[in-house]
CSV table of C-alpha atoms in Angstrom, one decimal:
chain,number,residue,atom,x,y,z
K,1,UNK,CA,0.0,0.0,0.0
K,2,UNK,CA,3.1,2.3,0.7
K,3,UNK,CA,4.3,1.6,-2.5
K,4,UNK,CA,1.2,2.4,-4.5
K,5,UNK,CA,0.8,5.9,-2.7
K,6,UNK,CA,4.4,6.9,-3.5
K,7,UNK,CA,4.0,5.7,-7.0
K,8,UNK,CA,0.9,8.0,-7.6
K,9,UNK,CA,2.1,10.6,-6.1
K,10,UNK,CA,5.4,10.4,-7.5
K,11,UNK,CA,3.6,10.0,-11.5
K,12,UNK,CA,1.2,12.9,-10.2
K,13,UNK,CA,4.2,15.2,-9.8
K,14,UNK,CA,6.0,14.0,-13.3
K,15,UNK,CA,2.4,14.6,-15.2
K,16,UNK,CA,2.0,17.9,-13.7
K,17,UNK,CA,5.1,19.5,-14.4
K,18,UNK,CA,5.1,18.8,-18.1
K,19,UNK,CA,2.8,21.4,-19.0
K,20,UNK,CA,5.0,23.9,-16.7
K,21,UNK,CA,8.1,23.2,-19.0
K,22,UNK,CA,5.8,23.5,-22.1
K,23,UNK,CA,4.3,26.8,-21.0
K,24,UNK,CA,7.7,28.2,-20.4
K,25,UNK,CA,9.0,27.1,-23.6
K,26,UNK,CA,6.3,28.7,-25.0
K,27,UNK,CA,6.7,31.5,-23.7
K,28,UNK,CA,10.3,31.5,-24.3
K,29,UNK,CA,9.7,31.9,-27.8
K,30,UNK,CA,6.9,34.3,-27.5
K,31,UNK,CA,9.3,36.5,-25.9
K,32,UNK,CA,12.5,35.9,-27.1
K,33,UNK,CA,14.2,35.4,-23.4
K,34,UNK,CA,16.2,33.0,-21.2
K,35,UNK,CA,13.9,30.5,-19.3
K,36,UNK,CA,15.3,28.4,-16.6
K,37,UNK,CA,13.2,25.3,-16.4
K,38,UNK,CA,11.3,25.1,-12.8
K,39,UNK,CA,11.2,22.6,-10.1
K,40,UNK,CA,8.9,22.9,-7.1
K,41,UNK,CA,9.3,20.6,-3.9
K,42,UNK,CA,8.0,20.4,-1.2
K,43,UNK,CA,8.2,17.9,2.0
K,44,UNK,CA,5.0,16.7,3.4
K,45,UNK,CA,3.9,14.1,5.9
K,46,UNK,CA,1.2,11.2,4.3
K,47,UNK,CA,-1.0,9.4,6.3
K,48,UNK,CA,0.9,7.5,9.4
K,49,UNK,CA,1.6,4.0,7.8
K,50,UNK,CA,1.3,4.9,4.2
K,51,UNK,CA,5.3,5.4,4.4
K,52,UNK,CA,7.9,5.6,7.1
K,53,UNK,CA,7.7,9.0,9.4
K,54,UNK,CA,9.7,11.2,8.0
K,55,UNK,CA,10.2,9.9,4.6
K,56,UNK,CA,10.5,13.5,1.5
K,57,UNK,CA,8.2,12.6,-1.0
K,58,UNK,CA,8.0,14.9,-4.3
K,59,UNK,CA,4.9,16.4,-5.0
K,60,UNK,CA,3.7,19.0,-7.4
K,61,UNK,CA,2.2,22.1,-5.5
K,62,UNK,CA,-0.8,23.9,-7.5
K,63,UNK,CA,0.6,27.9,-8.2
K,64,UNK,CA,-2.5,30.4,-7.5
K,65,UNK,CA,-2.3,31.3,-10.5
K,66,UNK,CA,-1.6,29.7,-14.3
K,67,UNK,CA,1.9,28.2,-15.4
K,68,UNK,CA,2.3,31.2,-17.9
K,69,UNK,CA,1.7,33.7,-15.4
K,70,UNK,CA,3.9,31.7,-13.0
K,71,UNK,CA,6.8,31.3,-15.7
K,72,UNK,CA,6.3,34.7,-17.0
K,73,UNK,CA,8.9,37.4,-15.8
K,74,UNK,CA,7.4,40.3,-13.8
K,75,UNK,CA,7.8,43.4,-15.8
K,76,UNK,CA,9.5,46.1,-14.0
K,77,UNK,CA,7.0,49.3,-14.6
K,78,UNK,CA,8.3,51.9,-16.5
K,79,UNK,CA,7.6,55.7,-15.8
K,80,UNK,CA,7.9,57.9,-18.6
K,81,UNK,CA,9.4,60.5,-17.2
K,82,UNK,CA,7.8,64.0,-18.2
K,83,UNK,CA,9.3,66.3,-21.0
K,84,UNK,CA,12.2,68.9,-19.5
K,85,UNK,CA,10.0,72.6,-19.4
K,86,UNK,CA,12.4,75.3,-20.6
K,87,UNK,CA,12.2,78.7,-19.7
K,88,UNK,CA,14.1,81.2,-21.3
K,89,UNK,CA,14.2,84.3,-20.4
K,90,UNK,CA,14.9,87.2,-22.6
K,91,UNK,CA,15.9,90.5,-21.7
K,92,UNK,CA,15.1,93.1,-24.0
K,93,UNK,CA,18.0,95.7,-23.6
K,94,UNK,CA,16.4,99.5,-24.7
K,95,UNK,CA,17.4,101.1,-28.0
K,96,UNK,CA,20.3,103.3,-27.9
K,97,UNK,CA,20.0,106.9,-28.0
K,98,UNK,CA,21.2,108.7,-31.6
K,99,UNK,CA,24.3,110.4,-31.0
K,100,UNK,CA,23.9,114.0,-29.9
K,101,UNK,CA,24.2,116.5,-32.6
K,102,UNK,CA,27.3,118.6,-32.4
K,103,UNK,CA,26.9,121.6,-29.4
K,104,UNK,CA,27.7,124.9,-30.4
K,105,UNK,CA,28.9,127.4,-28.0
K,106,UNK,CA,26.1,130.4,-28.8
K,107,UNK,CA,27.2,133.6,-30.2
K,108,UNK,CA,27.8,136.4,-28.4
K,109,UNK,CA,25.6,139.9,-30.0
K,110,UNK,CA,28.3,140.3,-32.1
K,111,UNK,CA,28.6,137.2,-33.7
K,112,UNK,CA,25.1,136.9,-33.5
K,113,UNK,CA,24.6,139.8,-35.4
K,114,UNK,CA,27.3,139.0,-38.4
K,115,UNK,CA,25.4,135.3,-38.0
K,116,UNK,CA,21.9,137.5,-38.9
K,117,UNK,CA,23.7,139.2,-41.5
K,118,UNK,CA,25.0,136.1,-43.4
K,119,UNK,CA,21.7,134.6,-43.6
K,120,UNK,CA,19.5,137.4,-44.5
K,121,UNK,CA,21.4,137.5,-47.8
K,122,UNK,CA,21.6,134.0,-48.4
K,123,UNK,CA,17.7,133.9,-48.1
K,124,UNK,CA,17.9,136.3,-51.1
K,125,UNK,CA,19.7,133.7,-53.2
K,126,UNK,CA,17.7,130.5,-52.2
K,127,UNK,CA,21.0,129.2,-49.9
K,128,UNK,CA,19.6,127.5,-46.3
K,129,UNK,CA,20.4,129.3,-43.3
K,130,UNK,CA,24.2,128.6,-41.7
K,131,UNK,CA,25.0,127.4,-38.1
K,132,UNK,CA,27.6,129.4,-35.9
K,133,UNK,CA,30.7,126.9,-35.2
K,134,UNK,CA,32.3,127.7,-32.4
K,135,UNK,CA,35.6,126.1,-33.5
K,136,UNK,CA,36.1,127.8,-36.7
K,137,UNK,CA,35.6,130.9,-34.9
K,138,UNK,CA,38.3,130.4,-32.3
K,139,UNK,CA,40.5,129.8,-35.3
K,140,UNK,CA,39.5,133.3,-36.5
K,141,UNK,CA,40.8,134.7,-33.3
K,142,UNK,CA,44.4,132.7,-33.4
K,143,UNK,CA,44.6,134.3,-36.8
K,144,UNK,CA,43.7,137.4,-36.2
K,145,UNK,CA,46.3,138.2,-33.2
K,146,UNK,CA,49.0,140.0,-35.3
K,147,UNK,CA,46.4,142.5,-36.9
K,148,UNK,CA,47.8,141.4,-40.6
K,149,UNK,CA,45.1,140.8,-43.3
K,150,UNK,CA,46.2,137.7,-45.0
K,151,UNK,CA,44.4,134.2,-45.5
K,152,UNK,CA,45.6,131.7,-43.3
K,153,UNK,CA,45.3,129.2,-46.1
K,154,UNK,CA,43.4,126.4,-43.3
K,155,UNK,CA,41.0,124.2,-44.1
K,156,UNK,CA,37.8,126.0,-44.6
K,157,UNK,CA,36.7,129.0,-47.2
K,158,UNK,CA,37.5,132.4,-45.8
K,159,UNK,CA,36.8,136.0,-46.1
K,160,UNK,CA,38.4,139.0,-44.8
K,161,UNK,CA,37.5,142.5,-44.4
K,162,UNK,CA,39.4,145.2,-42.3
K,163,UNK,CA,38.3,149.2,-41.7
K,164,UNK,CA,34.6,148.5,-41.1
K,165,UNK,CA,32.6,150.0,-38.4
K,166,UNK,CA,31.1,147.2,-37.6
K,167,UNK,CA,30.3,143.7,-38.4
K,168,UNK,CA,27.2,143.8,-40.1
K,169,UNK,CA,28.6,146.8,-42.7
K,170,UNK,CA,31.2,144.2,-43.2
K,171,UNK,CA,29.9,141.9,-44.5
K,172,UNK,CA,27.1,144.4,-46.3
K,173,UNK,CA,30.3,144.9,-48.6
K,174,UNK,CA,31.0,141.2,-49.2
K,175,UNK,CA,27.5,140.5,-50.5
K,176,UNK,CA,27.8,144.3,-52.5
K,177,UNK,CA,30.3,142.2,-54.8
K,178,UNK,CA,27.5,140.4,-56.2
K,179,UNK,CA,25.9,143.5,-58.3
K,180,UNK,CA,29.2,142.6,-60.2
K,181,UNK,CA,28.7,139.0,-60.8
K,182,UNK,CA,28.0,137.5,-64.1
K,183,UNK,CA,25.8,134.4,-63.6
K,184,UNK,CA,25.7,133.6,-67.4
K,185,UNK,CA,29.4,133.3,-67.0
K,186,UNK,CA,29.7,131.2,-63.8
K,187,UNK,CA,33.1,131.0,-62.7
K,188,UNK,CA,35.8,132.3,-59.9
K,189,UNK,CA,36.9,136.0,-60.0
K,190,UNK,CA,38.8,138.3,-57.8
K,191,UNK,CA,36.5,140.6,-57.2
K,192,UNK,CA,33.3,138.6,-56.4
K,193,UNK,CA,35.0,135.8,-54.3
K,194,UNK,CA,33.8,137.1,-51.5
K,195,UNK,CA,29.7,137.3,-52.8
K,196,UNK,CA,30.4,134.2,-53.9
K,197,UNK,CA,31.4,132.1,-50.8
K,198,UNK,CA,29.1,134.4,-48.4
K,199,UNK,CA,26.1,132.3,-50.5
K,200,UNK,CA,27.6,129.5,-51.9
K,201,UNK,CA,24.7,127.0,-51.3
K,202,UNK,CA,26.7,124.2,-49.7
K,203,UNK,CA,28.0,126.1,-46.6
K,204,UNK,CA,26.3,124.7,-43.6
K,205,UNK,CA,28.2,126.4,-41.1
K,206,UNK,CA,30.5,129.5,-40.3
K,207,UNK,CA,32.5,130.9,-37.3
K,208,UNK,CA,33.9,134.7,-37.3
K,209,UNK,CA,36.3,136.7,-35.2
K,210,UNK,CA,36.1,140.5,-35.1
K,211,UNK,CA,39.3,142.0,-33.6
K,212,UNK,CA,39.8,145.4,-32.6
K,213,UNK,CA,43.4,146.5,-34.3
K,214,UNK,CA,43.7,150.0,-33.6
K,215,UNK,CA,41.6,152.6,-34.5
K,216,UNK,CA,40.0,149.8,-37.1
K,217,UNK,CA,38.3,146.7,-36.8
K,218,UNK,CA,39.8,142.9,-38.4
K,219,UNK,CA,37.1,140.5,-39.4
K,220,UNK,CA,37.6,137.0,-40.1
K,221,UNK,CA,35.1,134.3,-41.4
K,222,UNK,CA,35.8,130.7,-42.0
K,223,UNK,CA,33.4,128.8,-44.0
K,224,UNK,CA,32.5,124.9,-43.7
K,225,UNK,CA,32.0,123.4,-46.2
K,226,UNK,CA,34.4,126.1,-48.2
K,227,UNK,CA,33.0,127.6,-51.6
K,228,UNK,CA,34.4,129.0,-54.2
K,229,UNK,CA,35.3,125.3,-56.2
K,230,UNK,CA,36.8,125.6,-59.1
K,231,UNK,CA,36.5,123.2,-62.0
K,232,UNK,CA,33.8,121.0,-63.6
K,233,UNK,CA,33.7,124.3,-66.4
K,234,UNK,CA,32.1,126.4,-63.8
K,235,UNK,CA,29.2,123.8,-62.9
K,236,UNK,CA,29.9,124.3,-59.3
K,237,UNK,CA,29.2,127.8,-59.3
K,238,UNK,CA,26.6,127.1,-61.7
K,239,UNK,CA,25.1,124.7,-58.9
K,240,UNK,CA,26.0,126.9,-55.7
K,241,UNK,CA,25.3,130.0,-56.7
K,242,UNK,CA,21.7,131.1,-57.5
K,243,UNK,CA,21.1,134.8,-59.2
C-alpha cells in the first residue's frame, strides 16, 4: 500500500510539471528570453503507515495562478518620465539713443549779429540758413592776433574784411560784390570771391572773429564746407550760386 501511494504521487508530480516546462518554452519563444526550467518541492507528511515517518516525497504544488503567469517574468514598470519645461528668459535691452548733434557754444551779440547778417542775404539767393561753429571761430581769433590781413590758407573757405565799423557793414560789402557777378558766365573772380562764398549753397556752417586793431576793426570768417570750387567748367558755381 506504501508503494502504490508513493507511485501515484510520485507519477502525479511528473504529469504535472510537463505542461510547466511546455508553458515556459512557449513562452520563451513568444518572448525571445532566457527561461530556466522550474522545479517545485515540497516535503510533506502522508497518512501515518502509508510510508515511514519522516520519509520527503515529491509532490507538485498547485501555483494560485496559471503556469504562464507563473513562468512569465514580472515586468519592471516603467515611468515615462515627463518632457524637460524650458524657460528662457529674454531680456530686451532698450534702443540706444542717436548720438547727440554737435553743441555749439552760442554767439555772443556780435557774432550773432554778423550770423543775422549772413543769412539774411543767403535767403535772397535761395541758400539755407548757416550754423555758428564755435571752433572755426576760435581759429578766427588765433589768426587774427597780429592785426595782418592775409588768409591763413586752413581748411575751410574764408573771407576778410578790415576798416569797417562794424560787423554787419562788413559783411554788407562782401554780399555788394555780387551787383558785379556775371551768372551767365559762372566762374571764380577776384573781385566777387567774397559774394560768392558768403552764399555759396553748400555752406552749412561758419564761425567769425572780429578783432579790434587800432583805431580799425579785423574781421575773419571761416566757412565749412568752403565755396568758391573751381573746376567741372564752372558747374559748381553754376550749382552753388543762384542769381
Amino acid at each position: 500500500m506504501r508503494s502504490v501511494i508513493l507511485s501515484l504521487a510520485v507519477l502525479a508530480a511528473t504529469a504535472m510539471a510537463a505542461p510547466v516546462k511546455d508553458c515556459a518554452i512557449k513562452y520563451a519563444r513568444d518572448v525571445v528570453t532566457e527561461v530556466v526550467d522550474i522545479t517545485v518541492t515540497q516535503t510533506v507528511y502522508v497518512t501515518e503507515g502509508a510510508v515511514p515517518t519522516g520519509t520527503p516525497v515529491a509532490v507538485y504544488v498547485q501555483p494560485s495562478t496559471t503556469p504562464c503567469e507563473e513562468t512569465a517574468p514580472k515586468k519592471t514598470p516603467v515611468y515615462n518620465a515627463p518632457a524637460p519645461v524650458y524657460s528662457t528668459h529674454v531680456e530686451v535691452q532698450p534702443a540706444p539713443s542717436p548720438a547727440p548733434a554737435p553743441v555749439y557754444n552760442a554767439p555772443t551779440s556780435e557774432d550773432q549779429s554778423c550770423l543775422d547778417a549772413h543769412n539774411t542775404y543767403r535767403a535772397q539767393h535761395g541758400a539755407p540758413p548757416l550754423t555758428w561753429n564755435s571752433d572755426m571761430a576760435s581759429y578766427a581769433e588765433q589768426n587774427t592776433q597780429n592785426c595782418v590781413m592775409a588768409h591763413t590758407g586752413g581748411p575751410y573757405g574764408e573771407n576778410l574784411a578790415f576798416g569797417y565799423s562794424n560787423v554787419a557793414d562788413a559783411v554788407k560789402a562782401w554780399y555788394d560784390e555780387g551787383s558785379q557777378y556775371d551768372a551767365s558766365n559762372p566762374g571764380f573772380y577776384e573781385n566777387t570771391g567774397h559774394f560768392t562764398q558768403l552764399v555759396w549753397k553748400a555752406t552749412t556752417e561758419v564761425g567769425c572773429y572780429n578783432r579790434q586793431c587800432g583805431d580799425s576793426q579785423y574781421l575773419m570768417c571761416e566757412y565749412k564746407v568752403p565755396g568758391n570750387v573751381v573746376g567741372n567748367n564752372g558747374q559748381y558755381f553754376s550749382d552753388n550760386v543762384q542769381m
